[in-house]
Amino acid sequence: MPIISYREALNAALREEMQRDETVFLMGEEVGHYQGAYKVSQGLLEEFSERRVVDTPIAELGFSGVGVGAAMVGLRPVIEFMSFNFSLVAIDQIINHAAKMYQMSAGQFHIPMVFRGPSGPAVQVGAQHSQSFESYYCYVPGLKVVCPSTPADAKGLLKTAIRDDNPVVFMESELLYNSTGEVPEGEHLVPFGKAEIKRAGKEVTLIAWSKMVEVVLEAATELEALGIDAEVLDPRSLRPLDIDSMVESVKKTGRCVIVEVGWSMCGLGAEIAFQLQRECLDYLDAPVERVTSDDVPMPYAKNLEQEVMPQVKDIVAAVKHVLYLD
Amino acid sequence: MSAVEVAAVEEEDDLRRVIDDDGKVISGASVPKISDEQLHKLFDTMLMVRIIDDRMMRIQRQGKLGFYMKSLGEEATHLSVFPLRDDDWVYPSYREQGAWFWRGLTIEQFLNQLFGNKHDPTKGRQMPVHHSANWLNCVSISSPVGTQIPQAVGTAMGMKASGTDQVAMTFFGEGTSSTGEFHVGMNFAGVSKAPCVFVIRNNGWAISTGTEKQTAAKSFASKAVGYGMPGIRVDGNDILAVIQVANEAVARARRGEGPTLIECVTYRVEGHSSSDDPSVYRNPAEPEAWGPRDPLNRLRGYLKGKRLWTEGMEKDISDRYNDEISKYLKLAEEHGEPDVETLFDDVYQDLPWHLKEQKEYLLSQARTKNPHLHN
């Protein structure tokens, strides 16, 4: 199986889906001639022409609304946000229109559309470029939300997202674009609502998605050296959320730490913890613990930024806590 | 011709008009070609809108309807859709009843939507006057204003990219021209030469905010300059002028020459909606001053001049619509509520597990009586 980067995996998914289905097109700032701010759309303009790789004026509100309108007439737009931080100026089109049109029109108009781009902290880009908004979008019925953590998942989930008849918010991680891994060639679809165990273990369940999976796996290696056998579970799609797999894992381990790079208040981890206590309270040997970013806008200075985000040491500490080893 | 020349804005005295306040053709005006049969249909539709608006506001005041929006005095602007084909698309605002009826929405469907009953085409999901009709290529009305503008442009861009000659038309009020959506939509349309027609109903008021608070520009049509498209001001109470301008804009879009902004200068004779009382913020002499410019009366005058109108004919139309409205109103009130089983449908294409769970719970419980329902 070829080893390619997360960026190349996304590119392959876009290319294959555009080859497969004439109605799929990519639209956003810098996606064509510049080949994408993060080069995810490398080579697509040459292959598919300006008709299907559309460079737009600098206006997220504009191309999000234009995408909703294009979806209305049978096209399947893939909208690229240069950063999900900028999706906020288009959020009315995502939440009030893309997500609700199908229901408000009583099934008359469906919006098969993907909003994609990098999300979460990168490296020293400050308060307005470092946010994780998956909890915002997960809140909204009508949307699906996906956060791939590996190149293989990036490809398989993006292909599934493009084929889905509902609007999908597809959040990539800027910090993962260069990460590499084995990715199946050609038809490789990862279903939504199906978590994957990224590392099997028996003593504690660590739940994480996107970039945090990498950090959690590093923590698991460190825990192994301490004699603690951690299982790492990645839900991959956050809406729909595969609660059954989480429950199954926690029933086995009896302990759980949820790690997310977003803020704690109203974060998705809170919903997961609620579902776990509802489904398997009697199996829990300790309260579910969460590791999140500190509740501050992201600072610029490197040392401060590092402290805000969940780090390996924080995860190790949380695991020791649920094992009553601290 | 350069883009700027194309976008030259007509002067105030160039406000496009075909007939005067009495319905007589203004000297030198060219009259759009409209058959006698179509003239009758236009009159019929405008009169029907007036009747249904009046009846609906009355039943709203009787407490039978949660909300309603009239369009008294603005009926002619709705018929900007006149030149559109069935396969063209319309993105209405919330005050273009005539556009829906012209496209084929029936009184029965209209009333069922207002009541959000069992036979409402939108299954009780949307508040009154927020229609949705994919069979007419008329897209769901949005409560946040202006959001339909970039969507209409996206539809137009999509049709252009698909190689068809279809056109999208979108309506909005002059207040909406202050939104970001207006700017981005117009800009995308200008840049992409989208086959899109933008119809501003400048009715003088955005709820209680007058036009002088919306813009410092000379006119709303003049905003077209910044987007490299023509901006045309038309007397929105002159149905023949409205159709003439719409004909030109739709033909231009269909030829692949790009978008047009039309400003229909009209007047909102009554309140914004059933929730509004204009007497608290505007001089009652103002709507009175617009009385002589009434669009229905002007069309009536024009038809009289062509011997196409009689009192008996108008009475027949009124009686027919009043009877039809009474019949379907009674049915709309009797149809009953939408089935609760449908509550979780259409959120997603397939019902997810958590909605199945919520549905099962709901159906296992005794039904709560609707506190808003009579009887």
XYZ file of C-alpha atoms in Angstrom, chain B:
375
model
C -18.950 49.529 -24.440
C -17.033 49.470 -21.166
C -18.454 48.026 -17.976
C -18.734 51.473 -16.429
C -20.692 52.824 -19.387
C -23.029 49.856 -19.207
C -23.541 50.571 -15.552
C -24.435 54.235 -16.065
C -27.330 55.015 -13.750
C -30.379 56.692 -15.126
C -31.355 60.062 -13.724
C -34.401 60.573 -11.535
C -36.393 61.801 -14.520
C -35.321 58.640 -16.335
C -37.331 56.516 -13.960
C -38.752 54.032 -16.434
C -42.508 54.493 -16.901
C -44.980 53.357 -19.522
C -48.373 54.434 -18.160
C -49.396 57.403 -16.038
C -51.462 57.340 -12.867
C -54.639 57.004 -14.910
C -53.274 54.106 -16.933
C -52.761 56.158 -20.093
C -49.641 55.465 -22.119
C -47.113 58.235 -21.561
C -46.230 60.079 -24.720
C -43.172 58.547 -26.383
C -43.128 55.443 -24.154
C -42.725 52.093 -25.868
C -45.279 49.574 -24.688
C -44.163 45.961 -24.109
C -45.969 43.421 -26.252
C -48.470 41.635 -24.012
C -51.475 39.773 -25.402
C -54.970 40.663 -24.231
C -55.201 37.291 -22.588
C -52.001 37.912 -20.623
C -53.170 41.392 -19.662
C -56.280 39.813 -18.193
C -54.178 37.276 -16.358
C -51.973 40.027 -14.901
C -55.010 41.923 -13.677
C -56.509 38.723 -12.345
C -53.332 37.879 -10.394
C -52.885 41.351 -8.930
C -56.509 41.494 -7.874
C -56.266 38.029 -6.364
C -53.216 39.041 -4.314
C -55.101 42.064 -3.035
C -58.121 39.978 -2.072
C -56.174 37.190 -0.409
C -53.969 39.697 1.458
C -57.033 41.441 2.809
C -58.735 38.220 3.826
C -55.624 36.775 5.459
C -54.890 39.890 7.501
C -58.479 39.829 8.721
C -58.242 36.242 9.891
C -54.866 37.052 11.445
C -56.608 39.794 13.424
C -59.274 37.272 14.395
C -56.517 35.254 16.012
C -56.668 32.360 13.570
C -53.269 32.954 11.944
C -50.007 33.483 13.786
C -48.511 35.883 11.277
C -49.107 37.478 7.908
C -47.455 39.970 5.558
C -49.462 42.051 3.080
C -48.133 43.658 -0.042
C -50.769 46.313 -0.682
C -49.480 48.724 -3.321
C -46.568 46.518 -4.357
C -48.435 43.889 -6.364
C -47.021 44.967 -9.720
C -43.419 44.345 -8.623
C -44.206 40.639 -8.028
C -44.854 40.222 -11.724
C -41.228 40.822 -12.583
C -41.390 37.039 -12.986
C -43.551 37.560 -16.100
C -40.764 36.839 -18.655
C -39.403 33.774 -16.825
C -39.784 30.259 -18.212
C -40.929 27.353 -16.063
C -37.360 26.030 -15.898
C -35.963 29.329 -14.586
C -35.500 29.765 -10.841
C -36.987 32.242 -8.381
C -35.540 33.131 -4.975
C -38.272 35.245 -3.425
C -38.178 37.407 -0.353
C -41.307 37.326 1.818
C -43.554 39.849 0.074
C -44.044 38.503 -3.440
C -47.260 36.502 -3.209
C -48.017 37.383 -6.835
C -44.795 35.736 -7.997
C -45.804 32.459 -6.340
C -49.317 32.548 -7.808
C -48.021 33.506 -11.256
C -45.664 30.511 -11.130
C -48.549 28.231 -10.221
C -48.928 28.001 -6.441
C -52.598 27.335 -5.763
C -54.764 29.097 -3.200
C -55.218 25.730 -1.527
C -51.437 25.214 -1.138
C -50.961 28.830 -0.063
C -53.568 28.553 2.693
C -52.402 25.148 3.893
C -48.903 26.605 4.289
C -50.215 29.572 6.298
C -51.956 27.195 8.671
C -49.057 24.741 8.913
C -51.627 21.968 8.750
C -51.593 18.333 7.680
C -51.524 19.251 3.978
C -49.026 22.098 4.211
C -46.436 21.503 1.462
C -43.780 22.366 4.064
C -45.307 19.951 6.651
C -45.768 22.574 9.368
C -42.070 23.356 9.461
C -42.063 27.010 8.438
C -43.842 30.090 9.740
C -46.601 31.609 7.578
C -45.670 33.070 4.157
C -42.427 31.033 4.101
C -43.447 28.947 1.110
C -41.324 26.384 -0.677
C -42.163 24.819 -4.036
C -39.562 22.787 -5.878
C -42.156 21.885 -8.531
C -42.245 25.595 -9.439
C -38.473 26.153 -9.072
C -39.315 28.573 -6.257
C -36.918 28.228 -3.344
C -37.772 28.261 0.351
C -38.107 31.746 1.833
C -35.526 32.694 4.425
C -36.258 34.716 7.558
C -32.773 36.297 7.757
C -32.884 38.876 4.968
C -30.586 38.765 1.953
C -29.356 35.196 2.332
C -31.205 34.274 -0.866
C -29.032 36.655 -2.894
C -25.757 34.655 -2.996
C -27.851 31.482 -3.295
C -29.611 32.792 -6.406
C -26.212 33.719 -7.801
C -24.954 30.190 -7.056
C -27.925 28.716 -8.878
C -27.271 31.054 -11.817
C -23.546 30.216 -11.837
C -24.367 26.516 -11.629
C -26.771 26.696 -14.576
C -24.252 28.656 -16.589
C -21.533 26.091 -15.813
C -23.941 23.324 -16.825
C -24.342 24.995 -20.213
C -28.060 25.821 -20.021
C -29.638 29.208 -20.773
C -31.751 29.220 -17.618
C -32.001 32.369 -15.492
C -32.332 32.960 -11.746
C -34.302 35.896 -10.351
C -34.200 37.042 -6.752
C -36.306 39.569 -4.865
C -35.486 41.644 -1.804
C -36.373 44.936 -0.162
C -34.265 48.081 -0.265
C -33.271 47.534 3.380
C -31.642 44.260 2.406
C -29.245 46.161 0.133
C -27.454 47.150 3.351
C -26.493 43.557 4.153
C -23.258 41.758 3.479
C -25.169 39.165 1.456
C -26.241 41.851 -1.029
C -22.630 42.897 -1.501
C -21.150 39.432 -1.873
C -23.987 38.226 -4.072
C -23.808 41.202 -6.423
C -20.030 41.000 -6.554
C -19.967 37.276 -7.357
C -22.616 37.815 -10.031
C -20.715 40.687 -11.604
C -17.401 38.826 -11.632
C -18.856 35.565 -12.955
C -21.412 37.190 -15.328
C -24.045 34.997 -13.717
C -27.432 34.880 -15.481
C -29.168 36.461 -12.515
C -31.722 39.265 -12.183
C -31.867 41.159 -8.887
C -35.173 42.845 -8.125
C -35.163 45.406 -5.316
C -38.615 46.322 -4.101
C -37.856 49.812 -2.849
C -41.066 50.312 -0.904
C -39.679 53.144 1.214
C -39.627 51.300 4.524
C -37.667 48.500 6.185
C -40.087 47.959 9.089
C -39.691 51.453 10.612
C -36.420 52.442 8.943
C -36.739 54.834 6.020
C -34.604 54.760 2.894
C -32.469 57.729 3.994
C -31.179 55.541 6.843
C -30.283 52.688 4.468
C -27.996 54.384 2.008
C -26.190 57.577 1.133
C -26.138 56.514 -2.516
C -28.189 58.494 -5.004
C -30.425 55.505 -5.620
C -30.450 51.787 -4.921
C -30.000 51.096 -8.619
C -26.809 53.173 -8.568
C -25.185 50.484 -6.422
C -24.945 48.382 -9.593
C -22.037 50.548 -10.768
C -19.737 49.045 -8.169
C -20.473 45.558 -9.447
C -20.093 46.241 -13.156
C -23.698 45.587 -14.096
C -26.556 47.763 -15.304
C -28.822 49.273 -12.672
C -32.299 50.279 -13.815
C -34.881 52.270 -11.873
C -38.435 51.570 -12.769
C -41.790 52.796 -11.545
C -42.740 49.729 -9.534
C -46.415 50.663 -9.589
C -46.487 50.634 -13.378
C -46.987 47.004 -14.342
C -46.121 47.612 -17.985
C -42.838 49.304 -17.092
C -42.010 46.547 -14.586
C -42.530 43.936 -17.303
C -40.612 45.925 -19.898
C -37.563 46.186 -17.637
C -37.818 42.549 -16.530
C -38.048 41.474 -20.184
C -34.810 43.284 -20.941
C -32.949 41.962 -17.890
C -34.057 38.348 -18.389
C -33.232 38.450 -22.094
C -29.817 39.917 -21.318
C -29.118 37.162 -18.760
C -30.323 34.490 -21.164
C -28.031 35.783 -23.904
C -25.091 35.255 -21.536
C -24.437 38.951 -21.014
C -24.696 38.778 -17.242
C -26.730 40.144 -14.350
C -28.926 43.234 -13.977
C -30.074 45.121 -10.893
C -33.626 46.443 -11.069
C -34.921 48.927 -8.518
C -38.717 48.928 -8.458
C -39.750 52.208 -6.856
C -42.951 51.463 -4.989
C -44.523 52.001 -1.601
C -45.506 49.819 1.335
C -48.976 51.177 1.991
C -49.490 49.205 5.206
C -47.324 47.768 7.972
C -44.301 45.511 7.588
C -46.272 42.543 8.900
C -49.133 41.664 11.213
C -46.722 42.443 14.064
C -46.162 46.047 12.970
C -48.070 49.315 13.464
C -46.732 52.002 11.090
C -48.808 54.773 12.668
C -46.196 55.076 15.414
C -43.358 55.978 13.053
C -44.682 57.568 9.890
C -47.000 60.319 8.841
C -50.401 58.904 7.792
C -50.434 61.459 4.969
C -47.598 59.550 3.319
C -49.526 56.402 2.327
C -52.436 58.597 1.291
C -50.163 60.460 -1.114
C -49.407 57.162 -2.816
C -53.092 56.392 -3.302
C -53.319 57.841 -6.835
C -50.346 55.747 -7.914
C -52.024 52.485 -6.975
C -50.729 49.801 -9.364
C -53.993 47.898 -9.686
C -55.935 51.047 -10.473
C -53.386 52.047 -13.088
C -53.651 48.680 -14.800
C -57.425 48.942 -14.564
C -57.212 52.357 -16.306
C -55.007 50.889 -19.025
C -57.416 47.998 -19.580
C -60.362 50.388 -19.723
C -58.555 52.353 -22.435
C -58.203 49.131 -24.408
C -61.819 48.164 -23.685
C -60.586 45.098 -21.807
C -62.208 45.908 -18.474
C -65.760 46.005 -17.240
C -67.153 46.317 -13.763
C -68.856 42.956 -14.227
C -65.591 41.293 -15.160
C -63.862 42.588 -12.038
C -66.789 41.535 -9.877
C -66.679 38.046 -11.380
C -62.978 37.736 -10.574
C -63.534 38.999 -7.030
C -66.444 36.659 -6.435
C -64.567 33.712 -7.828
C -61.521 34.299 -5.602
C -63.564 35.113 -2.547
C -65.467 31.869 -2.977
C -62.303 29.902 -3.569
C -60.587 31.447 -0.549
C -63.633 30.729 1.654
C -63.717 27.139 0.497
C -60.033 26.417 1.064
C -59.865 28.467 4.234
C -62.548 26.270 5.761
C -60.687 23.164 4.622
C -57.341 24.538 5.851
C -58.841 25.028 9.290
C -60.371 21.553 9.263
C -57.437 19.578 7.933
C -55.905 19.208 11.350
C -52.316 19.246 12.487
C -49.345 17.608 10.789
C -48.702 14.044 11.997
C -46.210 13.965 14.845
C -44.633 10.955 13.138
C -43.230 13.396 10.545
C -41.408 15.496 13.144
C -38.060 13.794 12.660
C -38.244 13.425 8.878
C -36.051 15.421 6.502
C -33.452 16.470 9.077
C -31.159 13.979 7.366
C -31.740 11.837 4.297
C -31.708 8.789 6.589
C -33.013 8.764 10.143
C -30.006 8.531 12.519
C -30.127 6.364 15.631
C -30.623 9.201 18.072
C -33.616 10.539 16.121
C -35.081 7.035 15.976
C -34.716 6.933 19.741
C -36.367 10.343 20.163
C -39.179 9.343 17.804
C -39.844 6.110 19.679
C -39.991 8.030 22.942
C -42.324 10.641 21.463
C -44.706 8.054 20.064
C -44.796 6.168 23.365
C -46.126 9.270 25.150
C -49.654 10.686 25.265
C -50.078 13.632 22.864
C -50.039 17.155 24.299
C -52.936 19.269 23.110
C -51.859 22.143 20.895
C -52.501 25.281 22.981
C -52.751 27.393 19.801
C -55.355 25.266 18.147
C -59.012 26.274 18.276
C -61.668 23.760 19.347
